[in-house]
Amino acid sequence: MLEVCFSDSVKGALHYAQHCKNSIGGASCIAVIGRGKLSWWQRKKAEAKARARQQKLQAQAVPLGGCKEDLASLSFDFSMGDIAAPFGDENCPRQQLLQQWFTADPWGELEQMEATATKFWQDCLVDLEKLKARAAAGDTIRIWADDLPSSACGLLFAADILQHFNTPVTLVPLPKEYTMGDDAVVQPIGWGDITPELYGVFAKDAVPVSASQLKEMAARWQKLVRENAPLRVVENGHTISAPIDYYDAAILEECPPEGCRVCELIGKVLGRRRLGISDWLVAQRIRALLASGVFTMQKDDPRRFYNAVIART
């Protein structure tokens, strides 16, 4: 079986979920309570709580089985940018967009990210070919899907490929909520919010995807490709094309009258709105709103954009 996801971090979680090895062991846990150093008692209490939580998760865990070669991540994030241009061109727009994303340095701390971006792109292409090869071999394809724009687009993209193969396809829906090892209830917006120990528990909820369903999803993908809008978003469970300023209203509404740092505004937009998009995209829209005069720069920080202070005009 090939496990398919649309995020590199989810791919890592799936790899852990294959065997659910104990991640605590004899290592010390790190906890932060407010500011300043923790007392010896606070640290020991936090470590004990973390160990108890991990032990409970381990008791619930159901290993997925398999190995790293049974994982494929189509982390192309088709929710933004050109999706009509083919892969493999010398000036592939998709590769260029991911390169910009990876090499953005809003805190002025990163070095030599070009090589990382190139490897990420190559790994995605390898996983794409793996999907095609395993589908051609008749292996079962299990897709971990959610309503994040990048995942929703990735699912339609995968369906456009899989419709040409006579291979079993199942879909694991994201649970609306689940309970952590400390009994805290979590309402995830994506598989990245699910603790890896529970992936195997939710795998039992996988539903088969018929050939007609694959064709229907493929048709929706082909429609999006023809439209080739700047963005793709999920509204009421449907993936649709959207203009580049789709998220601007949310950004403006979250900016307080007195202004704030760029990083604080991004945190409010992503945390309160639960949009499931990248901070890079929000930052790009903030830059555009600055350029158009909707925002003004109160305190610039040329090297660390996220540290700059902005306000509505």
Short mmCIF file of C-alpha atoms in Angstrom, two decimals:
data_model
loop_
_atom_site.label_atom_id
_atom_site.label_comp_id
_atom_site.label_asym_id
_atom_site.label_seq_id
_atom_site.Cartn_x
_atom_site.Cartn_y
_atom_site.Cartn_z
CA MET A 1 0.00 0.00 0.00
CA LEU A 2 1.16 3.52 -0.82
CA GLU A 3 0.27 6.26 1.67
CA VAL A 4 -0.27 9.59 -0.13
CA CYS A 5 -0.37 13.01 1.51
CA PHE A 6 0.14 16.61 0.45
CA SER A 7 2.52 17.98 3.06
CA ASP A 8 6.10 17.11 3.88
CA SER A 9 5.35 17.39 7.60
CA VAL A 10 2.43 14.96 7.27
CA LYS A 11 4.75 12.60 5.40
CA GLY A 12 7.06 12.70 8.41
CA ALA A 13 4.12 12.00 10.73
CA LEU A 14 3.08 9.04 8.57
CA HIS A 15 6.61 7.67 8.74
CA TYR A 16 6.47 7.81 12.53
CA ALA A 17 2.95 6.32 12.50
CA GLN A 18 4.16 3.28 10.57
CA HIS A 19 5.78 1.92 13.72
CA CYS A 20 4.81 4.37 16.51
CA LYS A 21 8.14 4.09 18.30
CA ASN A 22 8.27 5.70 21.71
CA SER A 23 9.53 9.25 21.25
CA ILE A 24 10.02 9.95 24.95
CA GLY A 25 12.26 7.11 26.15
CA GLY A 26 14.77 8.40 28.64
CA ALA A 27 15.03 11.84 27.11
CA SER A 28 14.11 14.95 29.04
CA CYS A 29 11.06 16.95 27.96
CA ILE A 30 11.21 20.68 27.40
CA ALA A 31 8.31 22.78 28.65
CA VAL A 32 7.74 26.50 28.69
CA ILE A 33 5.43 28.09 31.22
CA GLY A 34 5.17 31.81 30.72
CA ARG A 35 8.50 33.56 30.66
CA GLY A 36 11.72 32.98 32.49
CA LYS A 37 13.34 29.81 33.73
CA LEU A 38 11.35 26.94 35.19
CA SER A 39 11.91 25.84 38.72
CA TRP A 40 13.13 22.31 39.35
CA TRP A 41 9.64 21.34 40.55
CA GLN A 42 7.89 22.90 37.52
CA ARG A 43 10.24 21.09 35.15
CA LYS A 44 9.73 17.72 36.85
CA LYS A 45 5.98 18.19 36.90
CA ALA A 46 5.94 19.11 33.20
CA GLU A 47 8.09 16.09 32.33
CA ALA A 48 5.82 13.76 34.28
CA LYS A 49 2.74 15.16 32.54
CA ALA A 50 4.35 14.77 29.12
CA ARG A 51 5.39 11.19 29.86
CA ALA A 52 1.90 10.28 31.08
CA ARG A 53 0.37 11.78 27.95
CA GLN A 54 2.82 9.92 25.72
CA GLN A 55 2.18 6.64 27.50
CA LYS A 56 -1.56 7.04 26.98
CA LEU A 57 -1.03 7.79 23.29
CA GLN A 58 1.23 4.77 22.96
CA ALA A 59 -1.51 2.61 24.48
CA GLN A 60 -3.96 3.90 21.85
CA ALA A 61 -1.51 3.69 18.96
CA VAL A 62 -2.14 1.35 16.02
CA PRO A 63 0.96 1.09 13.78
CA LEU A 64 0.26 1.58 10.08
CA GLY A 65 3.04 -0.78 9.04
CA GLY A 66 5.14 -0.45 5.91
CA CYS A 67 8.36 1.46 5.34
CA LYS A 68 9.51 4.85 4.11
CA GLU A 69 9.23 3.71 0.48
CA ASP A 70 5.49 3.30 1.06
CA LEU A 71 5.07 7.07 1.51
CA ALA A 72 4.54 9.76 -1.12
CA SER A 73 4.02 13.46 -0.54
CA LEU A 74 2.74 15.60 -3.40
CA SER A 75 3.71 18.83 -1.62
CA PHE A 76 3.40 21.08 -4.66
CA ASP A 77 0.78 23.37 -3.02
CA PHE A 78 -1.40 23.92 -6.06
CA SER A 79 -3.57 26.32 -4.04
CA MET A 80 -1.60 29.26 -5.39
CA GLY A 81 0.15 30.23 -8.61
CA ASP A 82 0.14 28.86 -12.13
CA ILE A 83 -1.15 25.28 -12.40
CA ALA A 84 -1.49 25.16 -16.18
CA ALA A 85 2.21 25.08 -17.05
CA PRO A 86 3.65 21.54 -17.32
CA PHE A 87 6.33 20.18 -14.99
CA GLY A 88 9.85 19.69 -16.22
CA ASP A 89 10.24 22.93 -18.17
CA GLU A 90 13.48 24.81 -17.64
CA ASN A 91 11.51 27.73 -16.20
CA CYS A 92 8.75 25.77 -14.49
CA PRO A 93 6.48 28.27 -12.67
CA ARG A 94 5.62 25.74 -9.95
CA GLN A 95 9.28 25.17 -9.14
CA GLN A 96 9.95 28.91 -9.16
CA LEU A 97 7.08 29.56 -6.74
CA LEU A 98 8.30 26.92 -4.31
CA GLN A 99 11.82 28.32 -4.64
CA GLN A 100 10.54 31.78 -3.65
CA TRP A 101 8.64 30.27 -0.75
CA PHE A 102 11.64 28.36 0.59
CA THR A 103 14.17 31.14 0.15
CA ALA A 104 12.01 33.87 1.71
CA ASP A 105 13.81 35.02 4.85
CA PRO A 106 11.40 37.23 6.85
CA TRP A 107 13.50 37.06 10.02
CA GLY A 108 16.88 37.49 8.32
CA GLU A 109 18.20 34.24 9.76
CA LEU A 110 18.36 31.68 6.93
CA GLU A 111 21.34 30.79 4.77
CA GLN A 112 21.77 28.70 1.62
CA MET A 113 18.12 27.73 1.32
CA GLU A 114 18.41 27.41 -2.46
CA ALA A 115 19.83 23.90 -2.10
CA THR A 116 17.05 22.93 0.32
CA ALA A 117 14.42 24.25 -2.08
CA THR A 118 15.94 22.31 -4.97
CA LYS A 119 16.01 19.07 -2.97
CA PHE A 120 12.41 19.61 -1.85
CA TRP A 121 11.31 19.99 -5.48
CA GLN A 122 13.23 16.91 -6.56
CA ASP A 123 11.76 14.85 -3.70
CA CYS A 124 8.24 15.89 -4.75
CA LEU A 125 8.95 14.81 -8.33
CA VAL A 126 10.31 11.46 -7.10
CA ASP A 127 7.16 10.90 -5.04
CA LEU A 128 4.99 11.85 -8.02
CA GLU A 129 6.70 9.19 -10.14
CA LYS A 130 6.36 6.74 -7.25
CA LEU A 131 2.60 7.33 -7.22
CA LYS A 132 2.37 6.61 -10.95
CA ALA A 133 4.54 3.49 -10.69
CA ARG A 134 2.68 2.02 -7.70
CA ALA A 135 -0.69 2.76 -9.33
CA ALA A 136 0.46 1.08 -12.54
CA ALA A 137 1.49 -1.96 -10.47
CA GLY A 138 -2.00 -2.18 -8.99
CA ASP A 139 -1.02 -1.29 -5.42
CA THR A 140 -3.69 0.16 -3.15
CA ILE A 141 -3.38 3.94 -2.86
CA ARG A 142 -4.50 5.35 0.49
CA ILE A 143 -4.91 9.13 0.49
CA TRP A 144 -4.87 11.26 3.65
CA ALA A 145 -7.07 14.20 2.71
CA ASP A 146 -8.39 17.29 4.46
CA ASP A 147 -9.90 20.64 3.49
CA LEU A 148 -6.71 22.69 3.57
CA PRO A 149 -6.52 24.45 0.18
CA SER A 150 -3.19 22.79 -0.65
CA SER A 151 -4.52 19.32 0.25
CA ALA A 152 -7.84 19.80 -1.53
CA CYS A 153 -6.01 20.79 -4.71
CA GLY A 154 -3.53 17.95 -4.27
CA LEU A 155 -6.38 15.44 -4.01
CA LEU A 156 -7.91 16.61 -7.30
CA PHE A 157 -4.47 16.57 -8.94
CA ALA A 158 -3.88 13.00 -7.72
CA ALA A 159 -7.32 11.93 -8.96
CA ASP A 160 -6.47 13.29 -12.41
CA ILE A 161 -3.52 10.88 -12.45
CA LEU A 162 -5.19 7.89 -10.80
CA GLN A 163 -8.22 7.89 -13.10
CA HIS A 164 -5.99 6.33 -15.77
CA PHE A 165 -5.08 3.30 -13.64
CA ASN A 166 -7.14 0.33 -12.53
CA THR A 167 -5.90 0.40 -8.96
CA PRO A 168 -7.75 0.46 -5.60
CA VAL A 169 -7.95 3.93 -4.06
CA THR A 170 -9.16 4.76 -0.54
CA LEU A 171 -9.54 8.08 1.23
CA VAL A 172 -9.02 8.70 4.95
CA PRO A 173 -11.22 11.66 5.99
CA LEU A 174 -9.96 14.07 8.63
CA PRO A 175 -11.82 13.58 11.93
CA LYS A 176 -13.79 16.60 13.11
CA GLU A 177 -12.26 16.26 16.56
CA TYR A 178 -10.19 13.86 18.61
CA THR A 179 -8.88 13.48 22.16
CA MET A 180 -5.21 13.82 22.99
CA GLY A 181 -3.39 11.69 25.54
CA ASP A 182 -4.11 14.30 28.23
CA ASP A 183 -7.84 14.21 27.38
CA ALA A 184 -7.70 17.59 25.66
CA VAL A 185 -10.15 17.79 22.73
CA VAL A 186 -8.61 18.97 19.46
CA GLN A 187 -10.53 20.19 16.40
CA PRO A 188 -7.95 19.83 13.62
CA ILE A 189 -7.98 21.73 10.35
CA GLY A 190 -5.46 19.39 8.73
CA TRP A 191 -3.65 16.08 9.24
CA GLY A 192 -0.70 18.02 10.56
CA ASP A 193 -2.77 18.72 13.69
CA ILE A 194 -3.22 15.00 14.41
CA THR A 195 -0.74 13.32 16.73
CA PRO A 196 0.98 10.55 14.69
CA GLU A 197 0.14 7.82 17.20
CA LEU A 198 -3.52 8.09 16.16
CA TYR A 199 -3.09 7.88 12.37
CA GLY A 200 -3.50 4.12 12.54
CA VAL A 201 -6.65 4.52 14.62
CA PHE A 202 -8.25 6.75 11.98
CA ALA A 203 -7.03 4.57 9.09
CA LYS A 204 -9.95 2.24 9.77
CA ASP A 205 -12.26 5.04 8.60
CA ALA A 206 -10.83 4.92 5.07
CA VAL A 207 -13.52 4.81 2.40
CA PRO A 208 -13.13 3.44 -1.14
CA VAL A 209 -13.06 5.86 -4.05
CA SER A 210 -14.81 4.55 -7.16
CA ALA A 211 -13.64 5.04 -10.73
CA SER A 212 -16.54 7.42 -11.36
CA GLN A 213 -15.59 9.48 -8.31
CA LEU A 214 -12.00 9.71 -9.53
CA LYS A 215 -13.20 10.90 -12.93
CA GLU A 216 -15.46 13.49 -11.32
CA MET A 217 -12.59 14.83 -9.19
CA ALA A 218 -10.30 14.80 -12.22
CA ALA A 219 -12.87 16.87 -14.14
CA ARG A 220 -12.90 19.41 -11.32
CA TRP A 221 -9.11 19.59 -11.47
CA GLN A 222 -9.13 20.10 -15.22
CA LYS A 223 -11.64 22.94 -14.77
CA LEU A 224 -9.33 24.61 -12.24
CA VAL A 225 -6.41 24.22 -14.65
CA ARG A 226 -8.39 25.88 -17.46
CA GLU A 227 -9.31 28.77 -15.16
CA ASN A 228 -5.72 28.97 -13.85
CA ALA A 229 -6.61 31.63 -11.27
CA PRO A 230 -4.01 33.12 -8.91
CA LEU A 231 -5.50 31.16 -5.98
CA ARG A 232 -7.65 28.15 -5.24
CA VAL A 233 -9.71 28.04 -2.03
CA VAL A 234 -12.18 25.73 -0.28
CA GLU A 235 -15.69 27.09 0.26
CA ASN A 236 -18.43 24.88 1.70
CA GLY A 237 -16.38 21.81 0.88
CA HIS A 238 -15.81 22.79 -2.75
CA THR A 239 -12.45 23.75 -4.25
CA ILE A 240 -12.87 26.82 -6.42
CA SER A 241 -10.74 29.41 -8.21
CA ALA A 242 -10.21 32.74 -6.44
CA PRO A 243 -8.62 36.15 -7.14
CA ILE A 244 -5.28 37.10 -5.65
CA ASP A 245 -6.92 39.44 -3.12
CA TYR A 246 -9.23 36.73 -1.71
CA TYR A 247 -7.67 36.85 1.78
CA ASP A 248 -7.19 40.64 1.94
CA ALA A 249 -10.43 41.33 3.83
CA ALA A 250 -9.41 38.91 6.60
CA ILE A 251 -5.98 40.51 6.82
CA LEU A 252 -7.44 44.02 7.09
CA GLU A 253 -10.01 43.00 9.69
CA GLU A 254 -7.34 41.45 11.92
CA CYS A 255 -5.10 44.53 11.89
CA PRO A 256 -5.79 46.60 15.05
CA PRO A 257 -6.40 50.38 14.66
CA GLU A 258 -3.12 51.22 16.37
CA GLY A 259 -1.16 48.92 14.06
CA CYS A 260 1.04 45.96 14.94
CA ARG A 261 4.09 43.99 13.90
CA VAL A 262 3.77 41.99 10.70
CA CYS A 263 4.37 38.71 12.55
CA GLU A 264 1.56 39.51 15.00
CA LEU A 265 -0.86 40.24 12.16
CA ILE A 266 0.06 37.01 10.38
CA GLY A 267 -0.44 35.08 13.63
CA LYS A 268 -3.91 36.57 14.10
CA VAL A 269 -4.95 35.82 10.53
CA LEU A 270 -3.79 32.21 10.66
CA GLY A 271 -4.77 31.50 14.27
CA ARG A 272 -8.20 33.10 14.43
CA ARG A 273 -9.37 32.49 10.88
CA ARG A 274 -8.01 28.91 10.62
CA LEU A 275 -7.47 29.40 6.90
CA GLY A 276 -4.94 26.62 6.51
CA ILE A 277 -2.64 28.69 4.29
CA SER A 278 1.05 29.55 4.59
CA ASP A 279 2.40 32.56 6.44
CA TRP A 280 4.37 33.29 3.26
CA LEU A 281 1.16 33.88 1.30
CA VAL A 282 -0.21 36.19 3.99
CA ALA A 283 3.10 38.07 4.04
CA GLN A 284 2.95 38.48 0.25
CA ARG A 285 -0.51 40.02 0.53
CA ILE A 286 0.67 42.37 3.29
CA ARG A 287 3.48 43.51 1.00
CA ALA A 288 0.93 44.11 -1.77
CA LEU A 289 -1.31 46.11 0.58
CA LEU A 290 1.70 48.19 1.61
CA ALA A 291 2.58 48.83 -2.05
CA SER A 292 -1.00 49.91 -2.83
CA GLY A 293 -1.14 52.29 0.14
CA VAL A 294 -3.79 50.37 2.10
CA PHE A 295 -1.18 49.77 4.80
CA THR A 296 1.50 52.23 5.86
CA MET A 297 4.87 51.36 7.29
CA GLN A 298 5.20 52.74 10.83
CA LYS A 299 8.54 51.17 11.63
CA ASP A 300 10.51 49.48 8.89
CA ASP A 301 12.98 46.67 9.42
CA PRO A 302 14.57 46.06 6.00
CA ARG A 303 16.32 42.86 7.06
CA ARG A 304 13.50 41.35 9.14
CA PHE A 305 10.16 42.04 7.45
CA TYR A 306 8.14 40.14 10.07
CA ASN A 307 9.49 42.53 12.69
CA ALA A 308 8.26 45.65 10.83
CA VAL A 309 5.32 47.61 12.29
CA ILE A 310 2.43 48.49 9.98
CA ALA A 311 -0.98 50.14 10.27
CA ARG A 312 -4.03 50.72 8.13
CA THR A 313 -3.98 54.03 6.24
#
